[in-house]
């Protein structure tokens, strides 16, 4: 695999690990580092682990290749959207592909991250401070497990890279795909190791720095892994799976030991009781449209008390991809908001405020809007999560349809990850973060400077997972996790049921990239029914009149049956492997390719 060869041989590799982190090479040369002398200091160790996080950010340089947007558009929440030539994003929605290497920009950094984590794990024993050593080792195990989990949810039986190769020859051998039990055994064992070794510090007291991965993140991710593995693979394999396998790190073989539900629940309860994480008082304060600059002129938000909980002080935010609006490189800014933002407009202050300017991806399925009131009348999260032009615009007739050939347009836009503008001294600013309060210098930064982190895990999800695993046991402020989440938005308690927890997750976690894999783990029948809610829904393409969403290619049902929701391996990797990597089922015939909307 080219991503491994690039980072060999061994820890002369410390220099290459940081090749993508320009700041480190500006001041220190690591070209003489090797396994005997690196890391030589705590600062070295911190930089070694920072290199792993850099891979997390590198994977989002091209957001349309990332699992976050793939998960949004493959779920029932969103259509593909984008412009007339944004074929790949429309292909995701219909479980098709347009470009055979579409997700290579996601695949390659993740394998770089796995390689960097392996090198860190092999060398961080040199850190003398035990607490710091355990924290950094735990972060490395956690991040490797996260990369493996995200990859295997996207692609299934992925190449398994579990250790640092011993030689260039070893590295030049393309690694074989692991069996699913081996992959999940590595994921679960890494998370268990991280949980056992990381310090019991509150989330905002992490010894390696704020927003580094913590023990609590590992406990939460373990629950998500457990729920997906036991749910999806029980359905796919046609048997009851109730435990996670564990790998033995000494032999790199399955150990025969497992992680069961009781262990997972105990770790969620540890997180809830001891992490310091909590629900913010108002659901809406988590999302940047509540920033003080935008909300001052945004009719929906202006009268809601409080302002946006920025990422560094948000007690509900757990593991995230972190960004800065003033980063030196555009590659270190959150571009998801730009890609998901309302497509190009000419008169921002009249027919688009508070939206900035984006690429128009992941338009909202009208069924989600209509069904929400049926499922949960009076839920404030509906309008807090979805912008409806007919509900929020003072004059909906001023809305300009089909800007820059916007496709699959519904007049509904998700609000959680969106490009938000602001009016400052009578002038429109592309980014609210241009003002000093949010890190800017007071002049318009222009689009693409969103400071919002992408939250991978949120404390509300921890509470909901706990309810799901305990059938609604009381855990937080005298309530079950599900009812604590409901109480936060003013909804009455509800008796626990499978249907109730599924709907609660759908509403609380809407548009956060979680719904797609929830659909898959609930079983094929559930997933197919959800996918079909998109059919017949009203859309407009490239400014034309109303038509309806219809199947593309063989259709949602046939495509899911053929693929189980897995994406195709990048074609260049299949070719590079020389037969070791075989393309996933359902992706080798002409029916898998999307050519244009029909």
mmCIF file of C-alpha atoms in Angstrom, residues 315-539:
data_model
loop_
_atom_site.group_PDB
_atom_site.id
_atom_site.type_symbol
_atom_site.label_atom_id
_atom_site.label_comp_id
_atom_site.label_asym_id
_atom_site.label_seq_id
_atom_site.Cartn_x
_atom_site.Cartn_y
_atom_site.Cartn_z
ATOM 1 C CA UNK A 315 -19.425 20.735 27.919
ATOM 2 C CA UNK A 316 -21.567 18.626 25.569
ATOM 3 C CA UNK A 317 -18.945 18.382 22.835
ATOM 4 C CA UNK A 318 -16.749 15.306 23.058
ATOM 5 C CA UNK A 319 -14.491 13.969 20.294
ATOM 6 C CA UNK A 320 -14.349 16.366 17.335
ATOM 7 C CA UNK A 321 -12.429 17.281 14.208
ATOM 8 C CA UNK A 322 -11.070 20.644 15.326
ATOM 9 C CA UNK A 323 -10.656 23.732 13.156
ATOM 10 C CA UNK A 324 -9.645 27.377 13.315
ATOM 11 C CA UNK A 325 -11.105 30.216 11.273
ATOM 12 C CA UNK A 326 -7.747 32.003 11.154
ATOM 13 C CA UNK A 327 -5.527 29.018 10.350
ATOM 14 C CA UNK A 328 -2.620 29.874 8.066
ATOM 15 C CA UNK A 329 -3.662 27.209 5.582
ATOM 16 C CA UNK A 330 -7.186 26.820 4.228
ATOM 17 C CA UNK A 331 -6.639 23.101 4.743
ATOM 18 C CA UNK A 332 -6.923 23.591 8.499
ATOM 19 C CA UNK A 333 -10.289 25.332 8.300
ATOM 20 C CA UNK A 334 -13.703 23.693 8.413
ATOM 21 C CA UNK A 335 -14.762 23.410 4.778
ATOM 22 C CA UNK A 336 -17.729 21.160 5.538
ATOM 23 C CA UNK A 337 -19.865 24.210 6.299
ATOM 24 C CA UNK A 338 -18.950 25.676 2.928
ATOM 25 C CA UNK A 339 -19.764 22.478 1.028
ATOM 26 C CA UNK A 340 -23.079 22.106 2.871
ATOM 27 C CA UNK A 341 -23.919 25.814 2.611
ATOM 28 C CA UNK A 342 -26.674 27.248 0.430
ATOM 29 C CA UNK A 343 -25.456 27.456 -3.156
ATOM 30 C CA UNK A 344 -24.089 30.683 -4.696
ATOM 31 C CA UNK A 345 -26.328 33.747 -4.349
ATOM 32 C CA UNK A 346 -26.008 37.302 -5.532
ATOM 33 C CA UNK A 347 -28.079 39.347 -3.056
ATOM 34 C CA UNK A 348 -27.199 37.967 0.350
ATOM 35 C CA UNK A 349 -28.851 40.512 2.608
ATOM 36 C CA UNK A 350 -32.244 40.303 0.888
ATOM 37 C CA UNK A 351 -32.920 36.757 -0.239
ATOM 38 C CA UNK A 352 -30.400 34.628 1.584
ATOM 39 C CA UNK A 353 -29.534 36.067 4.999
ATOM 40 C CA UNK A 354 -28.325 34.587 7.305
ATOM 41 C CA UNK A 355 -26.776 32.143 4.861
ATOM 42 C CA UNK A 356 -23.334 32.724 3.474
ATOM 43 C CA UNK A 357 -22.283 31.144 0.183
ATOM 44 C CA UNK A 358 -21.705 27.435 -0.287
ATOM 45 C CA UNK A 359 -21.884 24.490 -2.664
ATOM 46 C CA UNK A 360 -25.422 23.354 -1.850
ATOM 47 C CA UNK A 361 -24.741 19.742 -0.895
ATOM 48 C CA UNK A 362 -27.005 17.539 1.261
ATOM 49 C CA UNK A 363 -30.392 19.165 0.634
ATOM 50 C CA UNK A 364 -32.970 18.011 3.176
ATOM 51 C CA UNK A 365 -35.531 15.318 2.293
ATOM 52 C CA UNK A 366 -39.027 16.902 2.650
ATOM 53 C CA UNK A 367 -40.276 13.682 4.250
ATOM 54 C CA UNK A 368 -38.048 14.395 7.261
ATOM 55 C CA UNK A 369 -39.681 17.807 7.725
ATOM 56 C CA UNK A 370 -43.245 16.501 7.383
ATOM 57 C CA UNK A 371 -42.783 13.346 9.455
ATOM 58 C CA UNK A 372 -41.128 15.173 12.357
ATOM 59 C CA UNK A 373 -44.405 16.809 13.426
ATOM 60 C CA UNK A 374 -46.208 13.483 13.158
ATOM 61 C CA UNK A 375 -43.627 11.726 15.305
ATOM 62 C CA UNK A 376 -43.046 14.537 17.814
ATOM 63 C CA UNK A 377 -45.445 17.517 17.667
ATOM 64 C CA UNK A 378 -43.985 20.679 19.159
ATOM 65 C CA UNK A 379 -40.355 19.535 19.108
ATOM 66 C CA UNK A 380 -38.186 22.670 18.966
ATOM 67 C CA UNK A 381 -35.368 20.625 17.426
ATOM 68 C CA UNK A 382 -37.190 20.561 14.092
ATOM 69 C CA UNK A 383 -36.850 24.295 13.392
ATOM 70 C CA UNK A 384 -33.532 24.302 15.267
ATOM 71 C CA UNK A 385 -32.148 21.761 12.789
ATOM 72 C CA UNK A 386 -33.877 22.619 9.484
ATOM 73 C CA UNK A 387 -34.344 25.934 7.690
ATOM 74 C CA UNK A 388 -37.581 25.955 5.669
ATOM 75 C CA UNK A 389 -37.758 28.910 3.281
ATOM 76 C CA UNK A 390 -41.558 28.956 3.544
ATOM 77 C CA UNK A 391 -41.423 29.131 7.335
ATOM 78 C CA UNK A 392 -38.439 31.403 7.965
ATOM 79 C CA UNK A 393 -38.157 33.811 5.052
ATOM 80 C CA UNK A 394 -40.174 36.994 5.378
ATOM 81 C CA UNK A 395 -40.868 36.802 1.638
ATOM 82 C CA UNK A 396 -40.396 33.244 0.290
ATOM 83 C CA UNK A 397 -41.048 34.520 -3.241
ATOM 84 C CA UNK A 398 -37.675 36.298 -2.994
ATOM 85 C CA UNK A 399 -35.910 32.955 -2.702
ATOM 86 C CA UNK A 400 -33.908 32.333 -5.861
ATOM 87 C CA UNK A 401 -34.220 28.721 -7.018
ATOM 88 C CA UNK A 402 -31.551 26.952 -9.016
ATOM 89 C CA UNK A 403 -28.594 29.185 -8.259
ATOM 90 C CA UNK A 404 -25.538 27.976 -10.136
ATOM 91 C CA UNK A 405 -27.612 24.993 -11.327
ATOM 92 C CA UNK A 406 -28.452 23.732 -7.841
ATOM 93 C CA UNK A 407 -29.712 20.147 -8.040
ATOM 94 C CA UNK A 408 -32.235 18.236 -5.916
ATOM 95 C CA UNK A 409 -33.335 21.477 -4.272
ATOM 96 C CA UNK A 410 -36.169 21.254 -1.776
ATOM 97 C CA UNK A 411 -36.232 24.652 -0.055
ATOM 98 C CA UNK A 412 -35.083 22.859 3.107
ATOM 99 C CA UNK A 413 -31.543 23.239 4.459
ATOM 100 C CA UNK A 414 -29.977 21.682 7.534
ATOM 101 C CA UNK A 415 -28.733 24.225 10.083
ATOM 102 C CA UNK A 416 -26.161 22.393 12.178
ATOM 103 C CA UNK A 417 -23.282 22.530 9.692
ATOM 104 C CA UNK A 418 -23.898 25.558 7.546
ATOM 105 C CA UNK A 419 -22.031 28.649 6.381
ATOM 106 C CA UNK A 420 -23.384 31.629 8.367
ATOM 107 C CA UNK A 421 -22.942 35.220 7.346
ATOM 108 C CA UNK A 422 -23.397 38.377 9.391
ATOM 109 C CA UNK A 423 -24.260 42.021 8.924
ATOM 110 C CA UNK A 424 -21.587 44.269 10.421
ATOM 111 C CA UNK A 425 -22.075 48.047 10.314
ATOM 112 C CA UNK A 426 -24.564 47.609 7.493
ATOM 113 C CA UNK A 427 -22.263 45.431 5.355
ATOM 114 C CA UNK A 428 -22.677 41.712 4.669
ATOM 115 C CA UNK A 429 -19.794 39.517 5.862
ATOM 116 C CA UNK A 430 -19.348 36.037 4.433
ATOM 117 C CA UNK A 431 -18.247 34.722 7.833
ATOM 118 C CA UNK A 432 -19.514 35.724 11.260
ATOM 119 C CA UNK A 433 -16.096 34.686 12.573
ATOM 120 C CA UNK A 434 -14.558 37.764 10.930
ATOM 121 C CA UNK A 435 -15.208 39.803 14.070
ATOM 122 C CA UNK A 436 -12.700 39.856 16.980
ATOM 123 C CA UNK A 437 -15.104 38.032 19.330
ATOM 124 C CA UNK A 438 -14.713 34.933 17.142
ATOM 125 C CA UNK A 439 -11.043 35.288 16.260
ATOM 126 C CA UNK A 440 -11.147 37.607 13.256
ATOM 127 C CA UNK A 441 -9.550 41.017 12.860
ATOM 128 C CA UNK A 442 -12.769 42.900 12.121
ATOM 129 C CA UNK A 443 -12.682 42.785 8.329
ATOM 130 C CA UNK A 444 -14.515 40.160 6.268
ATOM 131 C CA UNK A 445 -12.461 36.975 6.063
ATOM 132 C CA UNK A 446 -14.443 35.783 3.041
ATOM 133 C CA UNK A 447 -16.058 32.387 2.790
ATOM 134 C CA UNK A 448 -14.402 29.205 3.956
ATOM 135 C CA UNK A 449 -13.299 30.442 7.391
ATOM 136 C CA UNK A 450 -15.762 28.611 9.604
ATOM 137 C CA UNK A 451 -14.390 28.061 13.135
ATOM 138 C CA UNK A 452 -16.902 25.309 13.947
ATOM 139 C CA UNK A 453 -15.590 21.889 14.960
ATOM 140 C CA UNK A 454 -17.252 18.826 13.452
ATOM 141 C CA UNK A 455 -18.545 16.901 16.444
ATOM 142 C CA UNK A 456 -18.060 13.158 16.058
ATOM 143 C CA UNK A 457 -19.396 12.327 19.540
ATOM 144 C CA UNK A 458 -21.731 14.453 21.626
ATOM 145 C CA UNK A 459 -22.751 13.807 25.252
ATOM 146 C CA UNK A 460 -26.418 13.567 24.249
ATOM 147 C CA UNK A 461 -25.459 10.488 22.223
ATOM 148 C CA UNK A 462 -23.837 8.941 25.308
ATOM 149 C CA UNK A 463 -27.134 9.344 27.178
ATOM 150 C CA UNK A 464 -29.139 7.890 24.303
ATOM 151 C CA UNK A 465 -26.812 4.914 23.885
ATOM 152 C CA UNK A 466 -27.121 4.234 27.593
ATOM 153 C CA UNK A 467 -30.909 4.203 27.336
ATOM 154 C CA UNK A 468 -30.766 1.874 24.357
ATOM 155 C CA UNK A 469 -28.494 -0.592 26.146
ATOM 156 C CA UNK A 470 -30.394 -0.535 29.462
ATOM 157 C CA UNK A 471 -34.017 -0.271 28.247
ATOM 158 C CA UNK A 472 -34.331 3.194 29.722
ATOM 159 C CA UNK A 473 -32.593 2.952 33.103
ATOM 160 C CA UNK A 474 -32.454 6.239 35.051
ATOM 161 C CA UNK A 475 -28.970 7.741 34.858
ATOM 162 C CA UNK A 476 -28.935 11.556 34.556
ATOM 163 C CA UNK A 477 -30.692 13.984 36.889
ATOM 164 C CA UNK A 478 -33.090 11.237 37.945
ATOM 165 C CA UNK A 479 -34.139 10.440 34.388
ATOM 166 C CA UNK A 480 -33.214 7.954 31.722
ATOM 167 C CA UNK A 481 -30.797 9.310 29.155
ATOM 168 C CA UNK A 482 -33.584 9.443 26.595
ATOM 169 C CA UNK A 483 -35.890 11.436 28.864
ATOM 170 C CA UNK A 484 -33.087 13.745 29.979
ATOM 171 C CA UNK A 485 -32.520 14.619 26.329
ATOM 172 C CA UNK A 486 -36.264 15.132 25.861
ATOM 173 C CA UNK A 487 -36.550 17.303 28.968
ATOM 174 C CA UNK A 488 -33.841 19.599 27.622
ATOM 175 C CA UNK A 489 -36.160 20.545 24.716
ATOM 176 C CA UNK A 490 -39.309 20.729 26.843
ATOM 177 C CA UNK A 491 -40.803 17.372 25.860
ATOM 178 C CA UNK A 492 -42.530 15.092 28.399
ATOM 179 C CA UNK A 493 -41.089 11.794 29.568
ATOM 180 C CA UNK A 494 -41.798 8.822 27.352
ATOM 181 C CA UNK A 495 -41.812 5.114 28.181
ATOM 182 C CA UNK A 496 -38.839 3.313 26.722
ATOM 183 C CA UNK A 497 -39.348 1.240 23.584
ATOM 184 C CA UNK A 498 -37.206 0.352 20.592
ATOM 185 C CA UNK A 499 -39.291 2.640 18.406
ATOM 186 C CA UNK A 500 -39.055 5.489 20.927
ATOM 187 C CA UNK A 501 -35.253 5.396 21.195
ATOM 188 C CA UNK A 502 -34.841 5.179 17.434
ATOM 189 C CA UNK A 503 -37.002 8.230 16.874
ATOM 190 C CA UNK A 504 -35.279 10.110 19.678
ATOM 191 C CA UNK A 505 -31.900 9.467 18.103
ATOM 192 C CA UNK A 506 -33.242 10.527 14.712
ATOM 193 C CA UNK A 507 -34.449 13.872 16.093
ATOM 194 C CA UNK A 508 -31.664 14.695 18.538
ATOM 195 C CA UNK A 509 -28.775 13.693 16.258
ATOM 196 C CA UNK A 510 -30.237 14.776 12.905
ATOM 197 C CA UNK A 511 -27.666 15.891 10.298
ATOM 198 C CA UNK A 512 -24.682 14.891 12.441
ATOM 199 C CA UNK A 513 -23.551 12.011 10.215
ATOM 200 C CA UNK A 514 -24.938 9.344 12.562
ATOM 201 C CA UNK A 515 -28.291 8.417 11.034
ATOM 202 C CA UNK A 516 -26.936 6.345 8.104
ATOM 203 C CA UNK A 517 -25.137 3.809 10.260
ATOM 204 C CA UNK A 518 -28.022 3.760 12.718
ATOM 205 C CA UNK A 519 -30.285 2.812 9.796
ATOM 206 C CA UNK A 520 -27.900 0.032 8.814
ATOM 207 C CA UNK A 521 -27.576 -1.419 12.308
ATOM 208 C CA UNK A 522 -31.367 -1.460 12.779
ATOM 209 C CA UNK A 523 -31.544 -4.071 10.007
ATOM 210 C CA UNK A 524 -31.997 -4.259 6.251
ATOM 211 C CA UNK A 525 -35.799 -4.029 6.376
ATOM 212 C CA UNK A 526 -35.646 -0.824 8.425
ATOM 213 C CA UNK A 527 -32.922 0.637 6.212
ATOM 214 C CA UNK A 528 -34.759 -0.067 2.973
ATOM 215 C CA UNK A 529 -38.003 1.424 4.286
ATOM 216 C CA UNK A 530 -36.131 4.561 5.362
ATOM 217 C CA UNK A 531 -34.335 4.900 2.010
ATOM 218 C CA UNK A 532 -37.623 4.654 0.129
ATOM 219 C CA UNK A 533 -39.065 7.662 1.969
ATOM 220 C CA UNK A 534 -37.009 9.735 -0.464
ATOM 221 C CA UNK A 535 -38.967 8.522 -3.491
ATOM 222 C CA UNK A 536 -41.715 10.786 -4.764
ATOM 223 C CA UNK A 537 -40.558 13.778 -2.737
ATOM 224 C CA UNK A 538 -40.745 17.187 -4.478
ATOM 225 C CA UNK A 539 -37.470 18.607 -5.820
#
